[in-house]
Amino acid sequence: MEVSKSTSAFVFFAFLGVVASLKNIRASVITATFIQLEWESDKNENGLIPEYAVSWGRNSYLQTNTTTARLMDLEPGRRYTITIERINQGNDSRLLRQIEVRTASLKLSLQRPNYLRVAWDSTFQNLKAVQVTYRVELAIGSRVPSSSYTSNEIKIVNSTTAKILETLVPYYVRMTVCLQARQQRGGWSKKICDYFATNPGTPGPVRNLKITPDVHSLGLTWEDPDDTPPTGELDRVNIEVSNTCKTLLMFHKNIHNLVRDYGKRSFTVTLLQPDSDYTIQVSALNKGYGNYKGVTLNAHTLPGVPSSPRALLALPWSSTQVLLSWAPPDEPMGTLLNYTVWVNGKVNTCKENTLQLHRCKIDGLTPEENYLAEVAACNKLHCGRVVAKEVAMPSARVLPVWIPVLFASLLFIVLGPLLFMLWSVSRLCGYAKQESAGAFK
C-alpha cells in the first residue's frame, strides 16, 4: 500500500512537472485554411530532448521539435479540437493539452455600390502581425442574359489584418472569388471560394442621338448605351421635352416597346408648335435603379403653311392708287417674315412695313381699269394661301377718295365741339326751367 502511494505521488508530481513545462498555448495566426500555434516550454527537461505531436482530426497529425506548429488545409469556419502531446526520448509520451480553435470564414461585402471588400470574419487573428501573402482570383460574368462578358483577374496582396483586398468591380455581375494564402516561403494553402453578385448601376448615356424635325413633331433615333459589361438590364427610357427652361412633356417608355431598326431605337414627340425651339433629353434606365445620364440636344420644329390673311380691303385712294389693308392670319404656323402682294399676278413692292401695319399702298395703276389684288402671309419656308379682292379704279376726273374723307374729318373736328356745346346749354336751360317751376308750386 505504501509502495502504491509512493508510485501514485510520483506519477502525480511528474504529471504536474510536464504540465508546467508547456505554457501560453495560443493560436497566433488564424485564417480560413491554416492555424499557427505557439507555446512556451521550460528548459529544465532532465537532459531529455522533447518533441511535440499535434493532432486535429482522425488523420491529421504532425510532429515538431519546436514550440510552433502550422496546421494546413483546414476547412473555413470550422471548429477544431487540437491535441498537443509531448514525446520524450524512449517514446515516453504524455497528454499535455487540448484547445479548441475555429477557423475564419471568407467575408465578401460591398463598401460602396461597386467597391468589393475581401476579408476574414471576426475569428481571424494575427497576434504578431505576421505578413500573409494572398492570391485572389476574381472570375466575373455579366448578369444580363444577352451579354457574354467574362473577365478573370488575379491579384497578389500582402496583409497583416483581416482585410485582404478592396477593389472596384463592375456593376451587375456575378463573381467567384477564390483565395489562397501563405506565410513567407511556405506553400499556398488550399483554395477556398465564395460567390457574390453586384447590384445594377447607372447606365451610360445613349449614343448617336439624332433629331428629325417636322412641323408639329420631332422624330428621335438613338442607340443603347455601350457599357462593357452592362450596368444592368435596360428597362425604360425617359424623354423630356422643354422650352425656355420649362418642362413641357415627359415620356416614360418601356424600352422593349420602342421600335428598334438596325440597332437603333426611335420615338416621335408630337403636339409641338411650329417654328419653335425645344430642348430634348433622352435617358436610359436600368431595371430596379433610378439614376441616369441624359443626353441633351436642341431642336427646332419646321414652319408650316400659314393660313390666309383676314378681312382684306381694297380701297381706291386715287385714280392711280389703291390702298390694301388686312388682318393677320389665324394660324401663322411659325414666325412670319413678310406679306407678299400681287396685282394682276405680278408681285408688288410695298413701301410700308407690312408686318407691323398690315397695309400696302399700290401706285401706278390705270384709271378706269379693274385689278385683282392678292395678299399672302409668308414665313421662311412657305407662303400661305392667298386672299383676293377685285377693285375698279375711278376716272381721273373723279376726286380722289381721300379728299372727301379728309373734308368730312375736318368738318367733324370743327363742328363737333360746337354742336356738343349747344347740346349742353340746352340741357342746362331745361334743368333751370324745371327748378323754377318747382319753386312756384
mmCIF file of N, CA and C in Angstrom, residues 283-345:
data_model
loop_
_atom_site.group_PDB
_atom_site.id
_atom_site.type_symbol
_atom_site.label_atom_id
_atom_site.label_comp_id
_atom_site.label_asym_id
_atom_site.label_seq_id
_atom_site.Cartn_x
_atom_site.Cartn_y
_atom_site.Cartn_z
ATOM 1 N N SER A 283 -32.776 59.643 -71.782
ATOM 2 C CA SER A 283 -32.022 58.936 -70.743
ATOM 3 C C SER A 283 -32.482 57.485 -70.681
ATOM 4 N N ALA A 284 -31.521 56.569 -70.586
ATOM 5 C CA ALA A 284 -31.825 55.149 -70.413
ATOM 6 C C ALA A 284 -31.718 54.795 -68.933
ATOM 7 N N LEU A 285 -32.617 53.910 -68.448
ATOM 8 C CA LEU A 285 -32.621 53.500 -67.050
ATOM 9 C C LEU A 285 -32.606 51.987 -66.963
ATOM 10 N N ASN A 286 -31.929 51.479 -65.939
ATOM 11 C CA ASN A 286 -31.889 50.045 -65.686
ATOM 12 C C ASN A 286 -33.041 49.618 -64.789
ATOM 13 N N LYS A 287 -33.384 48.365 -64.884
ATOM 14 C CA LYS A 287 -34.426 47.803 -64.036
ATOM 15 C C LYS A 287 -33.981 47.874 -62.570
ATOM 16 N N GLY A 288 -34.843 48.427 -61.725
ATOM 17 C CA GLY A 288 -34.548 48.481 -60.307
ATOM 18 C C GLY A 288 -33.585 49.568 -59.899
ATOM 19 N N TYR A 289 -33.316 50.531 -60.795
ATOM 20 C CA TYR A 289 -32.361 51.588 -60.461
ATOM 21 C C TYR A 289 -32.828 52.878 -61.103
ATOM 22 N N GLY A 290 -32.823 53.976 -60.321
ATOM 23 C CA GLY A 290 -33.444 55.207 -60.778
ATOM 24 C C GLY A 290 -32.517 56.260 -61.345
ATOM 25 N N ASN A 291 -31.216 56.114 -61.173
ATOM 26 C CA ASN A 291 -30.309 57.151 -61.665
ATOM 27 C C ASN A 291 -30.056 56.984 -63.167
ATOM 28 N N TYR A 292 -29.731 58.089 -63.816
ATOM 29 C CA TYR A 292 -29.500 58.037 -65.259
ATOM 30 C C TYR A 292 -28.574 59.170 -65.677
ATOM 31 N N LYS A 293 -28.038 59.019 -66.884
ATOM 32 C CA LYS A 293 -27.212 60.050 -67.514
ATOM 33 C C LYS A 293 -27.896 60.451 -68.811
ATOM 34 N N GLY A 294 -28.380 61.686 -68.849
ATOM 35 C CA GLY A 294 -29.147 62.130 -70.004
ATOM 36 C C GLY A 294 -28.262 62.719 -71.096
ATOM 37 N N VAL A 295 -28.722 62.577 -72.326
ATOM 38 C CA VAL A 295 -28.100 63.224 -73.484
ATOM 39 C C VAL A 295 -29.072 64.292 -73.973
ATOM 40 N N THR A 296 -28.586 65.526 -74.113
ATOM 41 C CA THR A 296 -29.442 66.671 -74.433
ATOM 42 C C THR A 296 -29.065 67.260 -75.789
ATOM 43 N N LEU A 297 -30.082 67.534 -76.601
ATOM 44 C CA LEU A 297 -29.900 68.217 -77.886
ATOM 45 C C LEU A 297 -30.967 69.300 -78.027
ATOM 46 N N ASN A 298 -30.601 70.357 -78.715
ATOM 47 C CA ASN A 298 -31.558 71.405 -79.050
ATOM 48 C C ASN A 298 -32.126 71.134 -80.438
ATOM 49 N N ALA A 299 -33.404 71.463 -80.621
ATOM 50 C CA ALA A 299 -34.057 71.213 -81.908
ATOM 51 C C ALA A 299 -35.038 72.341 -82.195
ATOM 52 N N HIS A 300 -35.415 72.436 -83.457
ATOM 53 C CA HIS A 300 -36.341 73.483 -83.900
ATOM 54 C C HIS A 300 -37.327 72.867 -84.874
ATOM 55 N N THR A 301 -38.620 73.007 -84.574
ATOM 56 C CA THR A 301 -39.634 72.478 -85.483
ATOM 57 C C THR A 301 -39.710 73.342 -86.742
ATOM 58 N N LEU A 302 -40.220 72.747 -87.794
ATOM 59 C CA LEU A 302 -40.300 73.441 -89.081
ATOM 60 C C LEU A 302 -41.525 74.361 -89.117
ATOM 61 N N PRO A 303 -41.436 75.470 -89.868
ATOM 62 C CA PRO A 303 -42.637 76.294 -90.077
ATOM 63 C C PRO A 303 -43.640 75.536 -90.953
ATOM 64 N N GLY A 304 -44.922 75.792 -90.696
ATOM 65 C CA GLY A 304 -45.963 75.212 -91.534
ATOM 66 C C GLY A 304 -46.433 76.203 -92.583
ATOM 67 N N VAL A 305 -47.517 75.866 -93.246
ATOM 68 C CA VAL A 305 -48.097 76.748 -94.270
ATOM 69 C C VAL A 305 -49.091 77.678 -93.583
ATOM 70 N N PRO A 306 -48.855 78.996 -93.602
ATOM 71 C CA PRO A 306 -49.779 79.919 -92.923
ATOM 72 C C PRO A 306 -51.156 79.907 -93.569
ATOM 73 N N SER A 307 -52.147 80.250 -92.768
ATOM 74 C CA SER A 307 -53.484 80.421 -93.329
ATOM 75 C C SER A 307 -53.577 81.794 -94.012
ATOM 76 N N SER A 308 -54.699 82.059 -94.650
ATOM 77 C CA SER A 308 -54.859 83.316 -95.413
ATOM 78 C C SER A 308 -55.007 84.502 -94.466
ATOM 79 N N PRO A 309 -54.503 85.681 -94.868
ATOM 80 C CA PRO A 309 -54.823 86.900 -94.118
ATOM 81 C C PRO A 309 -56.339 87.126 -94.096
ATOM 82 N N ARG A 310 -56.806 87.833 -93.082
ATOM 83 C CA ARG A 310 -58.245 88.017 -92.894
ATOM 84 C C ARG A 310 -58.657 89.454 -93.256
ATOM 85 N N ALA A 311 -59.934 89.570 -93.613
ATOM 86 C CA ALA A 311 -60.597 90.876 -93.797
ATOM 87 C C ALA A 311 -59.822 91.794 -94.740
ATOM 88 N N LEU A 312 -59.532 91.315 -95.946
ATOM 89 C CA LEU A 312 -58.813 92.136 -96.919
ATOM 90 C C LEU A 312 -59.744 93.217 -97.497
ATOM 91 N N LEU A 313 -59.276 94.459 -97.478
ATOM 92 C CA LEU A 313 -59.995 95.577 -98.078
ATOM 93 C C LEU A 313 -59.119 96.194 -99.164
ATOM 94 N N ALA A 314 -59.761 96.575 -100.289
ATOM 95 C CA ALA A 314 -59.050 97.244 -101.396
ATOM 96 C C ALA A 314 -59.794 98.543 -101.693
ATOM 97 N N LEU A 315 -59.222 99.683 -101.322
ATOM 98 C CA LEU A 315 -59.890 100.973 -101.425
ATOM 99 C C LEU A 315 -59.137 101.864 -102.418
ATOM 100 N N PRO A 316 -59.801 102.307 -103.517
ATOM 101 C CA PRO A 316 -59.124 103.234 -104.443
ATOM 102 C C PRO A 316 -58.762 104.530 -103.713
ATOM 103 N N TRP A 317 -57.516 104.864 -103.691
ATOM 104 C CA TRP A 317 -57.056 106.068 -102.998
ATOM 105 C C TRP A 317 -56.998 107.270 -103.947
ATOM 106 N N SER A 318 -56.831 106.967 -105.220
ATOM 107 C CA SER A 318 -56.900 107.956 -106.298
ATOM 108 C C SER A 318 -57.174 107.188 -107.581
ATOM 109 N N SER A 319 -57.145 107.877 -108.704
ATOM 110 C CA SER A 319 -57.397 107.177 -109.967
ATOM 111 C C SER A 319 -56.248 106.245 -110.337
ATOM 112 N N THR A 320 -55.082 106.366 -109.662
ATOM 113 C CA THR A 320 -53.918 105.517 -109.962
ATOM 114 C C THR A 320 -53.365 104.791 -108.727
ATOM 115 N N GLN A 321 -54.063 104.918 -107.587
ATOM 116 C CA GLN A 321 -53.568 104.304 -106.347
ATOM 117 C C GLN A 321 -54.667 103.491 -105.677
ATOM 118 N N VAL A 322 -54.239 102.368 -105.055
ATOM 119 C CA VAL A 322 -55.142 101.518 -104.275
ATOM 120 C C VAL A 322 -54.506 101.282 -102.917
ATOM 121 N N LEU A 323 -55.299 101.404 -101.857
ATOM 122 C CA LEU A 323 -54.830 101.108 -100.504
ATOM 123 C C LEU A 323 -55.402 99.767 -100.058
ATOM 124 N N LEU A 324 -54.502 98.816 -99.802
ATOM 125 C CA LEU A 324 -54.915 97.489 -99.305
ATOM 126 C C LEU A 324 -54.686 97.425 -97.799
ATOM 127 N N SER A 325 -55.597 96.817 -97.068
ATOM 128 C CA SER A 325 -55.425 96.573 -95.634
ATOM 129 C C SER A 325 -56.012 95.216 -95.286
ATOM 130 N N TRP A 326 -55.479 94.583 -94.246
ATOM 131 C CA TRP A 326 -55.905 93.232 -93.873
ATOM 132 C C TRP A 326 -55.576 92.971 -92.406
ATOM 133 N N ALA A 327 -56.071 91.883 -91.909
ATOM 134 C CA ALA A 327 -55.762 91.414 -90.548
ATOM 135 C C ALA A 327 -54.861 90.182 -90.649
ATOM 136 N N PRO A 328 -54.008 89.917 -89.621
ATOM 137 C CA PRO A 328 -53.101 88.760 -89.670
ATOM 138 C C PRO A 328 -53.866 87.450 -89.760
ATOM 139 N N PRO A 329 -53.226 86.396 -90.253
ATOM 140 C CA PRO A 329 -53.897 85.088 -90.335
ATOM 141 C C PRO A 329 -54.122 84.494 -88.953
ATOM 142 N N ASP A 330 -55.134 83.658 -88.841
ATOM 143 C CA ASP A 330 -55.417 82.975 -87.575
ATOM 144 C C ASP A 330 -54.326 81.966 -87.226
ATOM 145 N N GLU A 331 -53.745 81.336 -88.218
ATOM 146 C CA GLU A 331 -52.718 80.314 -87.983
ATOM 147 C C GLU A 331 -51.465 80.688 -88.765
ATOM 148 N N PRO A 332 -50.559 81.438 -88.159
ATOM 149 C CA PRO A 332 -49.345 81.824 -88.887
ATOM 150 C C PRO A 332 -48.388 80.660 -89.104
ATOM 151 N N MET A 333 -48.511 79.584 -88.277
ATOM 152 C CA MET A 333 -47.677 78.377 -88.421
ATOM 153 C C MET A 333 -46.186 78.694 -88.354
ATOM 154 N N GLY A 334 -45.832 79.595 -87.468
ATOM 155 C CA GLY A 334 -44.438 79.977 -87.314
ATOM 156 C C GLY A 334 -44.295 81.485 -87.295
ATOM 157 N N THR A 335 -43.068 81.929 -87.363
ATOM 158 C CA THR A 335 -42.775 83.363 -87.366
ATOM 159 C C THR A 335 -42.887 83.896 -88.790
ATOM 160 N N LEU A 336 -43.778 84.879 -88.994
ATOM 161 C CA LEU A 336 -43.960 85.464 -90.325
ATOM 162 C C LEU A 336 -42.801 86.410 -90.637
ATOM 163 N N LEU A 337 -42.341 86.360 -91.880
ATOM 164 C CA LEU A 337 -41.269 87.245 -92.322
ATOM 165 C C LEU A 337 -41.810 88.458 -93.086
ATOM 166 N N ASN A 338 -42.881 88.254 -93.856
ATOM 167 C CA ASN A 338 -43.455 89.367 -94.622
ATOM 168 C C ASN A 338 -44.798 88.932 -95.186
ATOM 169 N N TYR A 339 -45.418 89.886 -95.879
ATOM 170 C CA TYR A 339 -46.627 89.613 -96.664
ATOM 171 C C TYR A 339 -46.287 89.904 -98.122
ATOM 172 N N THR A 340 -46.670 88.988 -98.978
ATOM 173 C CA THR A 340 -46.432 89.170 -100.410
ATOM 174 C C THR A 340 -47.732 89.638 -101.069
ATOM 175 N N VAL A 341 -47.625 90.720 -101.872
ATOM 176 C CA VAL A 341 -48.786 91.329 -102.512
ATOM 177 C C VAL A 341 -48.632 91.182 -104.030
ATOM 178 N N TRP A 342 -49.684 90.675 -104.658
ATOM 179 C CA TRP A 342 -49.727 90.568 -106.121
ATOM 180 C C TRP A 342 -50.837 91.471 -106.667
ATOM 181 N N VAL A 343 -50.569 92.101 -107.788
ATOM 182 C CA VAL A 343 -51.591 92.858 -108.514
ATOM 183 C C VAL A 343 -51.625 92.313 -109.934
ATOM 184 N N ASN A 344 -52.771 91.713 -110.269
ATOM 185 C CA ASN A 344 -52.930 91.048 -111.570
ATOM 186 C C ASN A 344 -51.795 90.059 -111.826
ATOM 187 N N GLY A 345 -51.434 89.307 -110.771
ATOM 188 C CA GLY A 345 -50.445 88.246 -110.896
ATOM 189 C C GLY A 345 -49.008 88.674 -110.792
#
